[in-house]
Amino acid sequence: MMHNRLHTPLSVLSLLLCVAVAFMFTRSQRSHDRLGFFIGQGGYTMHSQQGKLVLTGPPAGASAAPEAEKLVAQMTNDDLRWMEILEVRNGTASFVDVKALPVEGSVASTISKLPEGPDALKRPLLRALDDPGKFVAAHVLLTHYVQRRWRAPADKKQECVRVAFNGLDVELRPEGAQRDYRGLENNSHWMCFEHQVAGSWWADPAQRKRIRDQWHDRLDVRLVSIPYWLVLAVCLFPPFRWCYIGWRRVQRKKRGLCSECGYDLRATRDRCPECGSLSST
Ligand SMILES: [Zn+2]
């Protein structure tokens, strides 16, 4: 029968799906997997964690703001400058502070002055995290708008300064850095180096996924949550039905009934008068 011929591959597919779901369920107990995708202008993420599938979407209040969208589209990582501020005592740097700021006159500095407010920026900035050429600037601006922070304490190791800026590791290099200001206070003095030109600072692009996840986890809204057991139940339904139909057919044959519709065939052995199916099948 056409119906049954379709049914078998469907059941096999469902069984394979069940195995995959069972694997993902086990995996979700110890790790958090994410799959990001876009629908229109919004970035969505499917999470697999703690025995559940969770769909999250753009943050509440992050409505479309054409001006913010346009500015973020023009923004690049080069719109940033990093200020290295050192307190030097007896010839050694005893305290290092790093400040990330938009370059004056850049798109990023214009974004800082947008009257639309931080909520309008969340959606375009979240999307900019997917672009390797924008993600550092997007991370710095989000850090400013969400955590109200431009600064982070840093380590000075020989010539390079390493800073973990809200989870993003950035290396400030001496090449191309400009000494900006030097002040004197008693025995110690402050020095400031500005890293703006290409090559004077570096953030590993491999960190982009982690930074993207950090912000989506923090700002996205939970839309749907489905436990894996429910997915498994849905996937198990076709194979169960298939087994039941097979079992019922055997039972009907044994009792001299049509295997398809259950009509009594004791009088008409060759063909079922009710549904027309041949009794040999
Ligand atoms: Zn029949």
PDB file of C-alpha atoms and ligand atoms in Angstrom:
ATOM      1  CA  MET A   1       0.000   0.000   0.000  1.00  0.00           C
ATOM      2  CA  MET A   2       1.184   3.548  -0.808  1.00  0.00           C
ATOM      3  CA  HIS A   3       0.418   4.636   2.715  1.00  0.00           C
ATOM      4  CA  ASN A   4       2.614   1.970   4.268  1.00  0.00           C
ATOM      5  CA  ARG A   5       5.439   2.382   1.800  1.00  0.00           C
ATOM      6  CA  LEU A   6       5.754   5.991   2.966  1.00  0.00           C
ATOM      7  CA  HIS A   7       5.414   4.979   6.559  1.00  0.00           C
ATOM      8  CA  THR A   8       8.524   2.790   6.841  1.00  0.00           C
ATOM      9  CA  PRO A   9      11.209   5.364   5.863  1.00  0.00           C
ATOM     10  CA  LEU A  10       9.418   7.905   8.069  1.00  0.00           C
ATOM     11  CA  SER A  11       9.666   5.551  11.031  1.00  0.00           C
ATOM     12  CA  VAL A  12      13.349   4.886  10.345  1.00  0.00           C
ATOM     13  CA  LEU A  13      13.937   8.638  10.163  1.00  0.00           C
ATOM     14  CA  SER A  14      12.099   9.150  13.448  1.00  0.00           C
ATOM     15  CA  LEU A  15      14.172   6.449  15.110  1.00  0.00           C
ATOM     16  CA  LEU A  16      17.387   8.108  13.903  1.00  0.00           C
ATOM     17  CA  LEU A  17      16.041  11.404  15.224  1.00  0.00           C
ATOM     18  CA  CYS A  18      15.322   9.736  18.583  1.00  0.00           C
ATOM     19  CA  VAL A  19      18.943   8.609  18.821  1.00  0.00           C
ATOM     20  CA  ALA A  20      20.097  12.162  18.013  1.00  0.00           C
ATOM     21  CA  VAL A  21      17.692  13.660  20.578  1.00  0.00           C
ATOM     22  CA  ALA A  22      18.835  11.172  23.243  1.00  0.00           C
ATOM     23  CA  PHE A  23      22.449  12.102  22.485  1.00  0.00           C
ATOM     24  CA  MET A  24      21.693  15.839  22.727  1.00  0.00           C
ATOM     25  CA  PHE A  25      19.789  15.293  25.976  1.00  0.00           C
ATOM     26  CA  THR A  26      22.800  13.557  27.552  1.00  0.00           C
ATOM     27  CA  ARG A  27      25.116  16.239  26.207  1.00  0.00           C
ATOM     28  CA  SER A  28      22.909  19.055  27.513  1.00  0.00           C
ATOM     29  CA  GLN A  29      23.434  17.802  31.080  1.00  0.00           C
ATOM     30  CA  ARG A  30      27.083  18.830  31.054  1.00  0.00           C
ATOM     31  CA  SER A  31      27.489  21.439  28.320  1.00  0.00           C
ATOM     32  CA  HIS A  32      25.661  24.449  26.931  1.00  0.00           C
ATOM     33  CA  ASP A  33      25.480  24.392  23.097  1.00  0.00           C
ATOM     34  CA  ARG A  34      24.241  27.313  21.056  1.00  0.00           C
ATOM     35  CA  LEU A  35      23.139  27.754  17.469  1.00  0.00           C
ATOM     36  CA  GLY A  36      22.684  31.337  16.303  1.00  0.00           C
ATOM     37  CA  PHE A  37      20.589  32.394  13.308  1.00  0.00           C
ATOM     38  CA  PHE A  38      18.794  35.423  11.931  1.00  0.00           C
ATOM     39  CA  ILE A  39      15.176  36.094  11.157  1.00  0.00           C
ATOM     40  CA  GLY A  40      14.977  39.467   9.442  1.00  0.00           C
ATOM     41  CA  GLN A  41      16.932  41.979  11.534  1.00  0.00           C
ATOM     42  CA  GLY A  42      16.815  39.947  14.736  1.00  0.00           C
ATOM     43  CA  GLY A  43      19.445  37.526  16.001  1.00  0.00           C
ATOM     44  CA  TYR A  44      17.996  34.359  17.554  1.00  0.00           C
ATOM     45  CA  THR A  45      19.774  31.545  19.389  1.00  0.00           C
ATOM     46  CA  MET A  46      18.781  27.945  20.032  1.00  0.00           C
ATOM     47  CA  HIS A  47      20.297  26.742  23.302  1.00  0.00           C
ATOM     48  CA  SER A  48      20.698  23.143  24.380  1.00  0.00           C
ATOM     49  CA  GLN A  49      21.219  23.060  28.141  1.00  0.00           C
ATOM     50  CA  GLN A  50      20.090  21.238  31.290  1.00  0.00           C
ATOM     51  CA  GLY A  51      17.802  18.818  29.479  1.00  0.00           C
ATOM     52  CA  LYS A  52      16.005  21.518  27.509  1.00  0.00           C
ATOM     53  CA  LEU A  53      15.902  23.224  24.137  1.00  0.00           C
ATOM     54  CA  VAL A  54      15.525  26.966  24.655  1.00  0.00           C
ATOM     55  CA  LEU A  55      14.914  29.568  21.963  1.00  0.00           C
ATOM     56  CA  THR A  56      15.961  33.130  22.769  1.00  0.00           C
ATOM     57  CA  GLY A  57      15.443  36.283  20.716  1.00  0.00           C
ATOM     58  CA  PRO A  58      16.233  39.993  20.585  1.00  0.00           C
ATOM     59  CA  PRO A  59      15.986  41.854  23.909  1.00  0.00           C
ATOM     60  CA  ALA A  60      12.749  43.518  24.905  1.00  0.00           C
ATOM     61  CA  GLY A  61      12.607  47.184  24.019  1.00  0.00           C
ATOM     62  CA  ALA A  62      15.245  46.821  21.291  1.00  0.00           C
ATOM     63  CA  SER A  63      12.930  48.195  18.666  1.00  0.00           C
ATOM     64  CA  ALA A  64      14.025  49.258  15.214  1.00  0.00           C
ATOM     65  CA  ALA A  65      15.874  52.558  15.284  1.00  0.00           C
ATOM     66  CA  PRO A  66      16.934  53.455  11.721  1.00  0.00           C
ATOM     67  CA  GLU A  67      19.568  55.978  12.822  1.00  0.00           C
ATOM     68  CA  ALA A  68      21.233  53.503  15.208  1.00  0.00           C
ATOM     69  CA  GLU A  69      21.097  50.730  12.569  1.00  0.00           C
ATOM     70  CA  LYS A  70      22.733  53.022  10.006  1.00  0.00           C
ATOM     71  CA  LEU A  71      25.543  54.119  12.340  1.00  0.00           C
ATOM     72  CA  VAL A  72      26.356  50.572  13.465  1.00  0.00           C
ATOM     73  CA  ALA A  73      26.467  49.508   9.799  1.00  0.00           C
ATOM     74  CA  GLN A  74      29.275  52.050   9.242  1.00  0.00           C
ATOM     75  CA  MET A  75      31.169  51.325  12.469  1.00  0.00           C
ATOM     76  CA  THR A  76      34.435  49.325  12.483  1.00  0.00           C
ATOM     77  CA  ASN A  77      36.929  48.109  15.101  1.00  0.00           C
ATOM     78  CA  ASP A  78      39.242  50.956  14.007  1.00  0.00           C
ATOM     79  CA  ASP A  79      36.806  53.391  15.602  1.00  0.00           C
ATOM     80  CA  LEU A  80      38.335  52.489  18.976  1.00  0.00           C
ATOM     81  CA  ARG A  81      41.297  53.788  20.902  1.00  0.00           C
ATOM     82  CA  TRP A  82      42.757  52.228  24.009  1.00  0.00           C
ATOM     83  CA  MET A  83      44.328  54.394  26.702  1.00  0.00           C
ATOM     84  CA  GLU A  84      46.982  52.796  28.874  1.00  0.00           C
ATOM     85  CA  ILE A  85      47.339  54.722  32.107  1.00  0.00           C
ATOM     86  CA  LEU A  86      50.311  53.801  34.310  1.00  0.00           C
ATOM     87  CA  GLU A  87      51.302  54.878  37.739  1.00  0.00           C
ATOM     88  CA  VAL A  88      55.092  54.683  37.945  1.00  0.00           C
ATOM     89  CA  ARG A  89      56.827  54.429  41.325  1.00  0.00           C
ATOM     90  CA  ASN A  90      60.604  54.156  41.592  1.00  0.00           C
ATOM     91  CA  GLY A  91      60.873  53.396  37.896  1.00  0.00           C
ATOM     92  CA  THR A  92      58.341  50.512  37.788  1.00  0.00           C
ATOM     93  CA  ALA A  93      54.697  50.579  36.844  1.00  0.00           C
ATOM     94  CA  SER A  94      52.746  49.829  40.005  1.00  0.00           C
ATOM     95  CA  PHE A  95      49.279  50.321  38.653  1.00  0.00           C
ATOM     96  CA  VAL A  96      47.915  49.996  35.146  1.00  0.00           C
ATOM     97  CA  ASP A  97      44.448  50.955  34.066  1.00  0.00           C
ATOM     98  CA  VAL A  98      43.084  50.654  30.543  1.00  0.00           C
ATOM     99  CA  LYS A  99      40.326  52.774  29.133  1.00  0.00           C
ATOM    100  CA  ALA A 100      38.518  51.951  25.862  1.00  0.00           C
ATOM    101  CA  LEU A 101      37.012  54.932  24.088  1.00  0.00           C
ATOM    102  CA  PRO A 102      35.642  55.769  20.652  1.00  0.00           C
ATOM    103  CA  VAL A 103      38.055  57.700  18.427  1.00  0.00           C
ATOM    104  CA  GLU A 104      36.945  61.351  18.322  1.00  0.00           C
ATOM    105  CA  GLY A 105      34.938  62.103  15.219  1.00  0.00           C
ATOM    106  CA  SER A 106      34.423  58.399  14.401  1.00  0.00           C
ATOM    107  CA  VAL A 107      31.099  56.652  13.886  1.00  0.00           C
ATOM    108  CA  ALA A 108      31.471  55.053  17.344  1.00  0.00           C
ATOM    109  CA  SER A 109      31.764  58.497  18.952  1.00  0.00           C
ATOM    110  CA  THR A 110      28.579  59.591  17.147  1.00  0.00           C
ATOM    111  CA  ILE A 111      26.788  56.503  18.470  1.00  0.00           C
ATOM    112  CA  SER A 112      27.715  57.562  22.015  1.00  0.00           C
ATOM    113  CA  LYS A 113      25.757  60.777  21.451  1.00  0.00           C
ATOM    114  CA  LEU A 114      22.620  59.221  19.921  1.00  0.00           C
ATOM    115  CA  PRO A 115      19.506  60.566  21.593  1.00  0.00           C
ATOM    116  CA  GLU A 116      17.613  57.291  21.023  1.00  0.00           C
ATOM    117  CA  GLY A 117      19.109  55.771  24.145  1.00  0.00           C
ATOM    118  CA  PRO A 118      20.892  52.500  24.859  1.00  0.00           C
ATOM    119  CA  ASP A 119      17.904  50.215  24.205  1.00  0.00           C
ATOM    120  CA  ALA A 120      17.742  51.214  20.533  1.00  0.00           C
ATOM    121  CA  LEU A 121      21.416  50.306  20.178  1.00  0.00           C
ATOM    122  CA  LYS A 122      21.180  46.824  21.658  1.00  0.00           C
ATOM    123  CA  ARG A 123      19.815  45.117  18.569  1.00  0.00           C
ATOM    124  CA  PRO A 124      22.244  46.573  15.977  1.00  0.00           C
ATOM    125  CA  LEU A 125      25.205  46.139  18.367  1.00  0.00           C
ATOM    126  CA  LEU A 126      24.265  42.525  19.092  1.00  0.00           C
ATOM    127  CA  ARG A 127      24.174  41.874  15.375  1.00  0.00           C
ATOM    128  CA  ALA A 128      27.543  43.637  14.882  1.00  0.00           C
ATOM    129  CA  LEU A 129      29.095  40.972  17.162  1.00  0.00           C
ATOM    130  CA  ASP A 130      28.754  38.540  14.240  1.00  0.00           C
ATOM    131  CA  ASP A 131      31.023  40.698  12.087  1.00  0.00           C
ATOM    132  CA  PRO A 132      34.777  40.160  12.713  1.00  0.00           C
ATOM    133  CA  GLY A 133      35.422  43.753  11.584  1.00  0.00           C
ATOM    134  CA  LYS A 134      33.023  45.219  14.161  1.00  0.00           C
ATOM    135  CA  PHE A 135      32.848  42.866  17.121  1.00  0.00           C
ATOM    136  CA  VAL A 136      35.464  44.588  19.334  1.00  0.00           C
ATOM    137  CA  ALA A 137      33.796  47.993  18.900  1.00  0.00           C
ATOM    138  CA  ALA A 138      30.358  46.426  19.501  1.00  0.00           C
ATOM    139  CA  HIS A 139      31.647  44.723  22.669  1.00  0.00           C
ATOM    140  CA  VAL A 140      33.164  47.953  24.013  1.00  0.00           C
ATOM    141  CA  LEU A 141      30.001  49.963  23.296  1.00  0.00           C
ATOM    142  CA  LEU A 142      27.739  47.299  24.810  1.00  0.00           C
ATOM    143  CA  THR A 143      29.985  47.229  27.892  1.00  0.00           C
ATOM    144  CA  HIS A 144      29.534  50.965  28.164  1.00  0.00           C
ATOM    145  CA  TYR A 145      25.769  50.987  27.629  1.00  0.00           C
ATOM    146  CA  VAL A 146      24.916  47.943  29.718  1.00  0.00           C
ATOM    147  CA  GLN A 147      27.552  48.025  32.442  1.00  0.00           C
ATOM    148  CA  ARG A 148      28.424  51.704  32.257  1.00  0.00           C
ATOM    149  CA  ARG A 149      32.111  50.873  32.132  1.00  0.00           C
ATOM    150  CA  TRP A 150      34.936  52.179  29.987  1.00  0.00           C
ATOM    151  CA  ARG A 151      37.816  51.017  32.206  1.00  0.00           C
ATOM    152  CA  ALA A 152      39.504  47.821  33.303  1.00  0.00           C
ATOM    153  CA  PRO A 153      42.587  47.115  35.425  1.00  0.00           C
ATOM    154  CA  ALA A 154      45.407  45.576  33.398  1.00  0.00           C
ATOM    155  CA  ASP A 155      48.686  43.677  33.652  1.00  0.00           C
ATOM    156  CA  LYS A 156      51.874  45.031  32.204  1.00  0.00           C
ATOM    157  CA  LYS A 157      54.157  42.228  31.036  1.00  0.00           C
ATOM    158  CA  GLN A 158      57.376  43.614  29.605  1.00  0.00           C
ATOM    159  CA  GLU A 159      56.405  45.780  26.668  1.00  0.00           C
ATOM    160  CA  CYS A 160      52.824  44.581  26.138  1.00  0.00           C
ATOM    161  CA  VAL A 161      49.851  45.369  28.274  1.00  0.00           C
ATOM    162  CA  ARG A 162      47.186  42.705  28.518  1.00  0.00           C
ATOM    163  CA  VAL A 163      43.700  43.631  29.583  1.00  0.00           C
ATOM    164  CA  ALA A 164      40.601  41.521  30.061  1.00  0.00           C
ATOM    165  CA  PHE A 165      38.020  44.072  29.038  1.00  0.00           C
ATOM    166  CA  ASN A 166      34.737  42.631  30.270  1.00  0.00           C
ATOM    167  CA  GLY A 167      35.796  39.163  29.126  1.00  0.00           C
ATOM    168  CA  LEU A 168      37.606  40.184  25.930  1.00  0.00           C
ATOM    169  CA  ASP A 169      41.390  39.752  26.021  1.00  0.00           C
ATOM    170  CA  VAL A 170      43.125  42.673  24.363  1.00  0.00           C
ATOM    171  CA  GLU A 171      46.848  43.180  23.886  1.00  0.00           C
ATOM    172  CA  LEU A 172      48.209  46.721  23.734  1.00  0.00           C
ATOM    173  CA  ARG A 173      51.500  46.831  21.844  1.00  0.00           C
ATOM    174  CA  PRO A 174      54.208  49.479  21.941  1.00  0.00           C
ATOM    175  CA  GLU A 175      54.347  49.788  18.138  1.00  0.00           C
ATOM    176  CA  GLY A 176      52.424  52.826  17.029  1.00  0.00           C
ATOM    177  CA  ALA A 177      51.439  53.815  20.564  1.00  0.00           C
ATOM    178  CA  GLN A 178      51.572  57.480  21.390  1.00  0.00           C
ATOM    179  CA  ARG A 179      52.586  58.913  24.692  1.00  0.00           C
ATOM    180  CA  ASP A 180      49.867  61.347  25.480  1.00  0.00           C
ATOM    181  CA  TYR A 181      50.390  62.845  28.889  1.00  0.00           C
ATOM    182  CA  ARG A 182      52.840  62.785  31.720  1.00  0.00           C
ATOM    183  CA  GLY A 183      52.133  64.217  35.107  1.00  0.00           C
ATOM    184  CA  LEU A 184      54.181  64.392  38.284  1.00  0.00           C
ATOM    185  CA  GLU A 185      52.866  63.776  41.770  1.00  0.00           C
ATOM    186  CA  ASN A 186      55.391  63.499  44.626  1.00  0.00           C
ATOM    187  CA  ASN A 187      57.526  60.366  44.127  1.00  0.00           C
ATOM    188  CA  SER A 188      55.308  58.775  41.532  1.00  0.00           C
ATOM    189  CA  HIS A 189      54.151  59.915  38.165  1.00  0.00           C
ATOM    190  CA  TRP A 190      51.424  58.967  35.727  1.00  0.00           C
ATOM    191  CA  MET A 191      52.007  58.077  32.143  1.00  0.00           C
ATOM    192  CA  CYS A 192      49.448  57.628  29.456  1.00  0.00           C
ATOM    193  CA  PHE A 193      49.830  55.827  26.137  1.00  0.00           C
ATOM    194  CA  GLU A 194      47.252  55.897  23.452  1.00  0.00           C
ATOM    195  CA  HIS A 195      46.802  52.877  21.149  1.00  0.00           C
ATOM    196  CA  GLN A 196      44.768  53.754  18.133  1.00  0.00           C
ATOM    197  CA  VAL A 197      46.569  52.965  14.883  1.00  0.00           C
ATOM    198  CA  ALA A 198      46.304  49.492  13.343  1.00  0.00           C
ATOM    199  CA  GLY A 199      48.723  47.073  15.001  1.00  0.00           C
ATOM    200  CA  SER A 200      49.054  49.035  18.246  1.00  0.00           C
ATOM    201  CA  TRP A 201      46.305  46.909  19.783  1.00  0.00           C
ATOM    202  CA  TRP A 202      45.106  43.403  19.052  1.00  0.00           C
ATOM    203  CA  ALA A 203      42.192  41.174  20.040  1.00  0.00           C
ATOM    204  CA  ASP A 204      42.201  37.569  18.843  1.00  0.00           C
ATOM    205  CA  PRO A 205      39.291  37.158  16.360  1.00  0.00           C
ATOM    206  CA  ALA A 206      38.854  33.609  17.714  1.00  0.00           C
ATOM    207  CA  GLN A 207      37.252  35.197  20.795  1.00  0.00           C
ATOM    208  CA  ARG A 208      34.345  36.493  18.740  1.00  0.00           C
ATOM    209  CA  LYS A 209      32.056  33.502  19.316  1.00  0.00           C
ATOM    210  CA  ARG A 210      32.601  33.563  23.089  1.00  0.00           C
ATOM    211  CA  ILE A 211      31.934  37.317  23.233  1.00  0.00           C
ATOM    212  CA  ARG A 212      28.847  36.926  21.051  1.00  0.00           C
ATOM    213  CA  ASP A 213      27.499  34.205  23.380  1.00  0.00           C
ATOM    214  CA  GLN A 214      28.279  36.325  26.444  1.00  0.00           C
ATOM    215  CA  TRP A 215      26.082  39.174  25.203  1.00  0.00           C
ATOM    216  CA  HIS A 216      23.260  37.090  23.769  1.00  0.00           C
ATOM    217  CA  ASP A 217      23.054  35.116  27.035  1.00  0.00           C
ATOM    218  CA  ARG A 218      22.897  38.357  28.942  1.00  0.00           C
ATOM    219  CA  LEU A 219      20.490  40.416  26.818  1.00  0.00           C
ATOM    220  CA  ASP A 220      18.283  38.005  24.869  1.00  0.00           C
ATOM    221  CA  VAL A 221      14.761  37.172  25.947  1.00  0.00           C
ATOM    222  CA  ARG A 222      13.632  33.569  26.444  1.00  0.00           C
ATOM    223  CA  LEU A 223      10.892  32.810  23.897  1.00  0.00           C
ATOM    224  CA  VAL A 224      10.260  29.063  23.999  1.00  0.00           C
ATOM    225  CA  SER A 225      11.535  26.269  26.213  1.00  0.00           C
ATOM    226  CA  ILE A 226      10.932  22.609  25.346  1.00  0.00           C
ATOM    227  CA  PRO A 227      12.147  19.720  27.513  1.00  0.00           C
ATOM    228  CA  TYR A 228      13.977  16.978  25.600  1.00  0.00           C
ATOM    229  CA  TRP A 229      11.595  14.297  26.895  1.00  0.00           C
ATOM    230  CA  LEU A 230       8.763  15.985  24.964  1.00  0.00           C
ATOM    231  CA  VAL A 231      10.836  16.080  21.748  1.00  0.00           C
ATOM    232  CA  LEU A 232      11.666  12.424  22.304  1.00  0.00           C
ATOM    233  CA  ALA A 233       7.980  11.529  22.766  1.00  0.00           C
ATOM    234  CA  VAL A 234       7.065  13.280  19.505  1.00  0.00           C
ATOM    235  CA  CYS A 235       9.893  11.504  17.637  1.00  0.00           C
ATOM    236  CA  LEU A 236       8.887   8.131  19.093  1.00  0.00           C
ATOM    237  CA  PHE A 237       5.279   8.453  17.942  1.00  0.00           C
ATOM    238  CA  PRO A 238       5.718   7.375  14.240  1.00  0.00           C
ATOM    239  CA  PRO A 239       7.755   4.202  15.045  1.00  0.00           C
ATOM    240  CA  PHE A 240       5.268   3.260  17.786  1.00  0.00           C
ATOM    241  CA  ARG A 241       2.347   3.738  15.411  1.00  0.00           C
ATOM    242  CA  TRP A 242       4.151   1.702  12.752  1.00  0.00           C
ATOM    243  CA  CYS A 243       4.708  -1.161  15.215  1.00  0.00           C
ATOM    244  CA  TYR A 244       1.078  -0.998  16.333  1.00  0.00           C
ATOM    245  CA  ILE A 245      -0.235  -1.169  12.735  1.00  0.00           C
ATOM    246  CA  GLY A 246       2.022  -4.164  11.995  1.00  0.00           C
ATOM    247  CA  TRP A 247       0.853  -5.938  15.135  1.00  0.00           C
ATOM    248  CA  ARG A 248      -2.842  -5.215  14.339  1.00  0.00           C
ATOM    249  CA  ARG A 249      -2.432  -6.558  10.784  1.00  0.00           C
ATOM    250  CA  VAL A 250      -1.047  -9.872  12.107  1.00  0.00           C
ATOM    251  CA  GLN A 251      -3.885 -10.120  14.623  1.00  0.00           C
ATOM    252  CA  ARG A 252      -6.555  -9.459  11.959  1.00  0.00           C
ATOM    253  CA  LYS A 253      -5.066 -12.065   9.605  1.00  0.00           C
ATOM    254  CA  LYS A 254      -5.120 -14.625  12.377  1.00  0.00           C
ATOM    255  CA  ARG A 255      -8.813 -13.972  12.970  1.00  0.00           C
ATOM    256  CA  GLY A 256      -9.721 -14.099   9.243  1.00  0.00           C
ATOM    257  CA  LEU A 257     -10.315 -10.376   8.950  1.00  0.00           C
ATOM    258  CA  CYS A 258      -9.112  -7.908   6.302  1.00  0.00           C
ATOM    259  CA  SER A 259      -5.646  -6.778   7.402  1.00  0.00           C
ATOM    260  CA  GLU A 260      -6.369  -3.243   6.186  1.00  0.00           C
ATOM    261  CA  CYS A 261      -9.835  -2.417   7.458  1.00  0.00           C
ATOM    262  CA  GLY A 262     -10.800  -5.318   9.716  1.00  0.00           C
ATOM    263  CA  TYR A 263     -13.812  -6.453   7.621  1.00  0.00           C
ATOM    264  CA  ASP A 264     -14.831 -10.098   8.060  1.00  0.00           C
ATOM    265  CA  LEU A 265     -13.341 -12.043   5.086  1.00  0.00           C
ATOM    266  CA  ARG A 266     -14.507 -15.553   5.946  1.00  0.00           C
ATOM    267  CA  ALA A 267     -17.081 -15.403   3.119  1.00  0.00           C
ATOM    268  CA  THR A 268     -14.887 -13.596   0.510  1.00  0.00           C
ATOM    269  CA  ARG A 269     -11.303 -14.877   0.726  1.00  0.00           C
ATOM    270  CA  ASP A 270      -9.703 -13.165  -2.324  1.00  0.00           C
ATOM    271  CA  ARG A 271     -10.646  -9.524  -2.105  1.00  0.00           C
ATOM    272  CA  CYS A 272     -12.104  -7.406   0.644  1.00  0.00           C
ATOM    273  CA  PRO A 273     -15.591  -6.171  -0.371  1.00  0.00           C
ATOM    274  CA  GLU A 274     -15.253  -3.250   2.010  1.00  0.00           C
ATOM    275  CA  CYS A 275     -11.905  -1.613   1.049  1.00  0.00           C
ATOM    276  CA  GLY A 276     -10.881  -3.605  -2.070  1.00  0.00           C
ATOM    277  CA  SER A 277      -7.490  -4.782  -0.785  1.00  0.00           C
ATOM    278  CA  LEU A 278      -6.253  -8.251  -1.759  1.00  0.00           C
ATOM    279  CA  SER A 279      -6.243 -10.629   1.159  1.00  0.00           C
ATOM    280  CA  SER A 280      -2.765 -11.943   0.254  1.00  0.00           C
ATOM    281  CA  THR A 281      -1.202  -8.664   1.396  1.00  0.00           C
TER     282      THR A 281
HETATM  283 ZN    ZN B   1     -10.782  -4.348   3.874  1.00  0.00          ZN
END
